[in-house]
mmCIF file of C-alpha atoms in Angstrom:
data_model
loop_
_atom_site.group_PDB
_atom_site.id
_atom_site.type_symbol
_atom_site.label_atom_id
_atom_site.label_comp_id
_atom_site.label_asym_id
_atom_site.label_seq_id
_atom_site.Cartn_x
_atom_site.Cartn_y
_atom_site.Cartn_z
ATOM 1 C CA MET X 1 4.458 26.639 -5.957
ATOM 2 C CA GLU X 2 6.259 23.698 -7.477
ATOM 3 C CA LYS X 3 4.108 20.720 -8.477
ATOM 4 C CA ILE X 4 4.976 17.764 -6.225
ATOM 5 C CA SER X 5 6.175 14.565 -7.869
ATOM 6 C CA SER X 6 3.087 12.456 -7.120
ATOM 7 C CA PHE X 7 0.964 14.982 -9.039
ATOM 8 C CA GLN X 8 3.267 14.646 -12.057
ATOM 9 C CA VAL X 9 2.323 10.995 -12.639
ATOM 10 C CA ASP X 10 -0.518 10.595 -15.144
ATOM 11 C CA HIS X 11 -3.131 8.773 -13.057
ATOM 12 C CA THR X 12 -5.071 7.758 -16.177
ATOM 13 C CA LYS X 13 -2.226 5.502 -17.331
ATOM 14 C CA PHE X 14 -1.954 2.955 -14.500
ATOM 15 C CA GLY X 15 -4.134 0.853 -12.264
ATOM 16 C CA VAL X 16 -3.936 -1.656 -9.450
ATOM 17 C CA GLY X 17 -0.306 -2.393 -8.653
ATOM 18 C CA MET X 18 2.785 -1.466 -6.697
ATOM 19 C CA TYR X 19 5.105 1.234 -7.977
ATOM 20 C CA ILE X 20 8.176 3.171 -6.902
ATOM 21 C CA SER X 21 6.837 6.683 -6.538
ATOM 22 C CA ARG X 22 10.095 8.395 -5.591
ATOM 23 C CA ILE X 23 13.538 7.945 -4.083
ATOM 24 C CA ASP X 24 14.897 10.543 -1.676
ATOM 25 C CA ASP X 25 18.395 9.810 -0.414
ATOM 26 C CA ASP X 26 17.983 6.473 1.383
ATOM 27 C CA ILE X 27 14.143 6.499 1.477
ATOM 28 C CA ILE X 28 12.059 4.744 -1.180
ATOM 29 C CA THR X 29 8.370 5.654 -1.442
ATOM 30 C CA TYR X 30 6.146 2.907 -2.830
ATOM 31 C CA ASP X 31 2.744 3.683 -4.321
ATOM 32 C CA ILE X 32 0.489 0.770 -3.328
ATOM 33 C CA ARG X 33 -2.609 1.105 -5.575
ATOM 34 C CA MET X 34 -5.512 -1.076 -4.518
ATOM 35 C CA VAL X 35 -8.048 0.341 -6.979
ATOM 36 C CA LYS X 36 -7.697 2.126 -10.315
ATOM 37 C CA PRO X 37 -7.282 5.873 -9.839
ATOM 38 C CA ASN X 38 -10.465 7.727 -10.840
ATOM 39 C CA GLY X 39 -12.073 4.373 -11.591
ATOM 40 C CA GLY X 40 -15.269 5.108 -9.674
ATOM 41 C CA LYS X 41 -14.589 2.597 -6.902
ATOM 42 C CA TYR X 42 -12.773 3.772 -3.806
ATOM 43 C CA ILE X 43 -11.890 2.122 -0.529
ATOM 44 C CA SER X 44 -14.361 3.067 2.214
ATOM 45 C CA SER X 45 -12.939 5.007 5.142
ATOM 46 C CA PRO X 46 -13.628 2.212 7.686
ATOM 47 C CA SER X 47 -11.895 -0.361 5.455
ATOM 48 C CA LEU X 48 -8.956 1.954 4.737
ATOM 49 C CA HIS X 49 -8.582 2.610 8.470
ATOM 50 C CA THR X 50 -8.574 -1.107 9.275
ATOM 51 C CA ILE X 51 -6.080 -1.881 6.502
ATOM 52 C CA GLU X 52 -3.863 0.924 7.810
ATOM 53 C CA HIS X 53 -3.782 -0.565 11.318
ATOM 54 C CA LEU X 54 -3.181 -4.114 10.067
ATOM 55 C CA PHE X 55 -0.679 -3.202 7.321
ATOM 56 C CA ALA X 56 1.379 -0.947 9.596
ATOM 57 C CA THR X 57 1.361 -3.461 12.452
ATOM 58 C CA TYR X 58 2.335 -6.325 10.146
ATOM 59 C CA ALA X 59 5.064 -4.353 8.339
ATOM 60 C CA ARG X 60 6.645 -3.009 11.519
ATOM 61 C CA SER X 61 6.485 -6.428 13.204
ATOM 62 C CA SER X 62 8.014 -8.272 10.235
ATOM 63 C CA CYS X 63 11.652 -9.166 9.794
ATOM 64 C CA PHE X 64 11.867 -5.987 7.672
ATOM 65 C CA GLY X 65 10.375 -3.773 10.398
ATOM 66 C CA ASP X 66 13.581 -1.876 11.082
ATOM 67 C CA ARG X 67 13.579 -0.723 7.440
ATOM 68 C CA VAL X 68 9.941 0.424 7.383
ATOM 69 C CA VAL X 69 9.728 4.191 7.821
ATOM 70 C CA TYR X 70 6.009 4.777 7.253
ATOM 71 C CA VAL X 71 2.790 3.065 6.181
ATOM 72 C CA GLY X 72 -0.193 5.309 5.519
ATOM 73 C CA PRO X 73 -3.312 5.717 3.394
ATOM 74 C CA MET X 74 -3.687 7.984 0.380
ATOM 75 C CA GLY X 75 -6.219 10.743 0.845
ATOM 76 C CA CYS X 76 -7.867 9.773 -2.448
ATOM 77 C CA ARG X 77 -8.717 6.375 -0.906
ATOM 78 C CA THR X 78 -7.114 4.387 -3.730
ATOM 79 C CA GLY X 79 -4.281 2.839 -1.733
ATOM 80 C CA PHE X 80 -1.311 3.376 0.537
ATOM 81 C CA TYR X 81 2.185 4.743 0.689
ATOM 82 C CA LEU X 82 4.941 2.551 2.051
ATOM 83 C CA LEU X 83 8.244 4.235 2.804
ATOM 84 C CA THR X 84 11.285 2.060 3.366
ATOM 85 C CA ARG X 85 15.001 2.511 3.729
ATOM 86 C CA ASP X 86 16.903 1.557 0.576
ATOM 87 C CA SER X 87 18.551 -1.254 2.518
ATOM 88 C CA LEU X 88 15.316 -3.175 1.794
ATOM 89 C CA PRO X 89 15.693 -4.553 -1.749
ATOM 90 C CA ALA X 90 12.708 -4.089 -4.085
ATOM 91 C CA GLU X 91 11.981 -7.830 -4.243
ATOM 92 C CA LYS X 92 11.687 -7.916 -0.460
ATOM 93 C CA ALA X 93 9.429 -4.848 -0.449
ATOM 94 C CA ILE X 94 7.104 -6.672 -2.864
ATOM 95 C CA ARG X 95 7.200 -9.725 -0.601
ATOM 96 C CA LEU X 96 6.452 -7.577 2.452
ATOM 97 C CA VAL X 97 3.363 -6.033 0.831
ATOM 98 C CA ARG X 98 2.182 -9.378 -0.551
ATOM 99 C CA ASP X 99 2.596 -11.065 2.847
ATOM 100 C CA ALA X 100 0.930 -8.166 4.682
ATOM 101 C CA PHE X 101 -2.054 -8.222 2.327
ATOM 102 C CA ARG X 102 -2.346 -11.994 2.634
ATOM 103 C CA PHE X 103 -2.349 -11.529 6.435
ATOM 104 C CA ILE X 104 -5.096 -8.904 6.126
ATOM 105 C CA SER X 105 -7.159 -11.102 3.766
ATOM 106 C CA GLU X 106 -7.189 -13.840 6.409
ATOM 107 C CA PHE X 107 -7.408 -11.643 9.512
ATOM 108 C CA ASP X 108 -10.025 -12.555 12.076
ATOM 109 C CA GLY X 109 -9.715 -10.846 15.401
ATOM 110 C CA ILE X 110 -9.475 -7.544 17.190
ATOM 111 C CA VAL X 111 -7.765 -4.880 15.093
ATOM 112 C CA PRO X 112 -4.485 -3.860 16.766
ATOM 113 C CA GLY X 113 -4.553 -0.353 18.169
ATOM 114 C CA SER X 114 -8.330 -0.041 17.921
ATOM 115 C CA SER X 115 -9.266 0.845 21.487
ATOM 116 C CA ILE X 116 -10.406 4.297 22.551
ATOM 117 C CA GLU X 117 -7.054 4.816 24.275
ATOM 118 C CA GLU X 118 -5.019 3.851 21.195
ATOM 119 C CA CYS X 119 -6.896 5.352 18.250
ATOM 120 C CA GLY X 120 -8.389 8.734 17.426
ATOM 121 C CA ASN X 121 -11.326 7.183 15.563
ATOM 122 C CA TYR X 122 -11.576 3.782 17.219
ATOM 123 C CA LEU X 123 -15.182 3.076 16.158
ATOM 124 C CA GLU X 124 -14.473 3.354 12.421
ATOM 125 C CA HIS X 125 -13.168 -0.091 11.435
ATOM 126 C CA ASP X 126 -14.468 -2.727 9.023
ATOM 127 C CA VAL X 127 -12.529 -5.997 9.022
ATOM 128 C CA GLU X 128 -14.813 -7.747 6.523
ATOM 129 C CA SER X 129 -14.438 -4.988 3.917
ATOM 130 C CA ALA X 130 -10.691 -4.785 4.559
ATOM 131 C CA ARG X 131 -10.321 -8.515 3.872
ATOM 132 C CA LYS X 132 -12.123 -8.105 0.537
ATOM 133 C CA ASP X 133 -10.482 -4.823 -0.463
ATOM 134 C CA VAL X 134 -6.938 -6.245 -0.356
ATOM 135 C CA LEU X 135 -7.723 -9.133 -2.734
ATOM 136 C CA PRO X 136 -7.304 -7.370 -6.136
ATOM 137 C CA LEU X 137 -3.789 -6.178 -5.296
ATOM 138 C CA LEU X 138 -2.906 -9.418 -3.551
ATOM 139 C CA GLY X 139 -3.740 -11.331 -6.733
ATOM 140 C CA LYS X 140 -1.700 -8.934 -8.834
ATOM 141 C CA LEU X 141 1.367 -9.234 -6.587
ATOM 142 C CA GLU X 142 1.605 -13.026 -6.866
ATOM 143 C CA ASN X 143 3.989 -12.824 -9.838
ATOM 144 C CA TYR X 144 5.223 -9.240 -9.458
ATOM 145 C CA THR X 145 8.847 -8.450 -10.247
ATOM 146 C CA SER X 146 11.029 -5.465 -9.425
ATOM 147 C CA GLU X 147 10.854 -4.410 -13.100
ATOM 148 C CA MET X 148 7.089 -3.991 -12.672
ATOM 149 C CA LEU X 149 7.606 -1.336 -9.952
ATOM 150 C CA ASN X 150 8.181 1.251 -12.681
ATOM 151 C CA TYR X 151 5.036 3.096 -13.834
ATOM 152 C CA SER X 152 6.254 3.030 -17.444
ATOM 153 C CA TYR X 153 6.369 -0.794 -17.459
ATOM 154 C CA HIS X 154 2.571 -0.872 -17.165
ATOM 155 C CA ILE X 155 1.955 1.956 -19.634
ATOM 156 C CA LYS X 156 3.913 0.114 -22.359
ATOM 157 C CA LYS X 157 1.923 -3.097 -21.723
ATOM 158 C CA ARG X 158 -1.451 -1.500 -22.521
#
């Protein structure tokens, strides 16, 4: 079998940040890394689940919602994938993630879609951990530019 593109990125060479993982026709896949790959700290399943609900709800409800294709967690529990249509410029994708993570960091309420009727694992949520777990990336995104979305930008800076 052919090695998929996400397995061709050297995960020892980058850390917390937002990257363009791939572009397929009009779909851009963003790699939203919340913790350093293989760094020993991973996002707990309840926190990841809560962030997923809040991130997806925020992104799809934003003014960019019609250009959001998918928001979902990485199985390795280091972050998320965000897929957008290319009609959403990179600077606005950064803004969307930054604003969504700020929303999550301040969230206090009932997690959207967290009832037994709406969710397949409705008991596994952790708002407090979710609020804390978004902070490292949120801080990093404050001065992020579209140039920084390239993995190689960060490798050269080391």
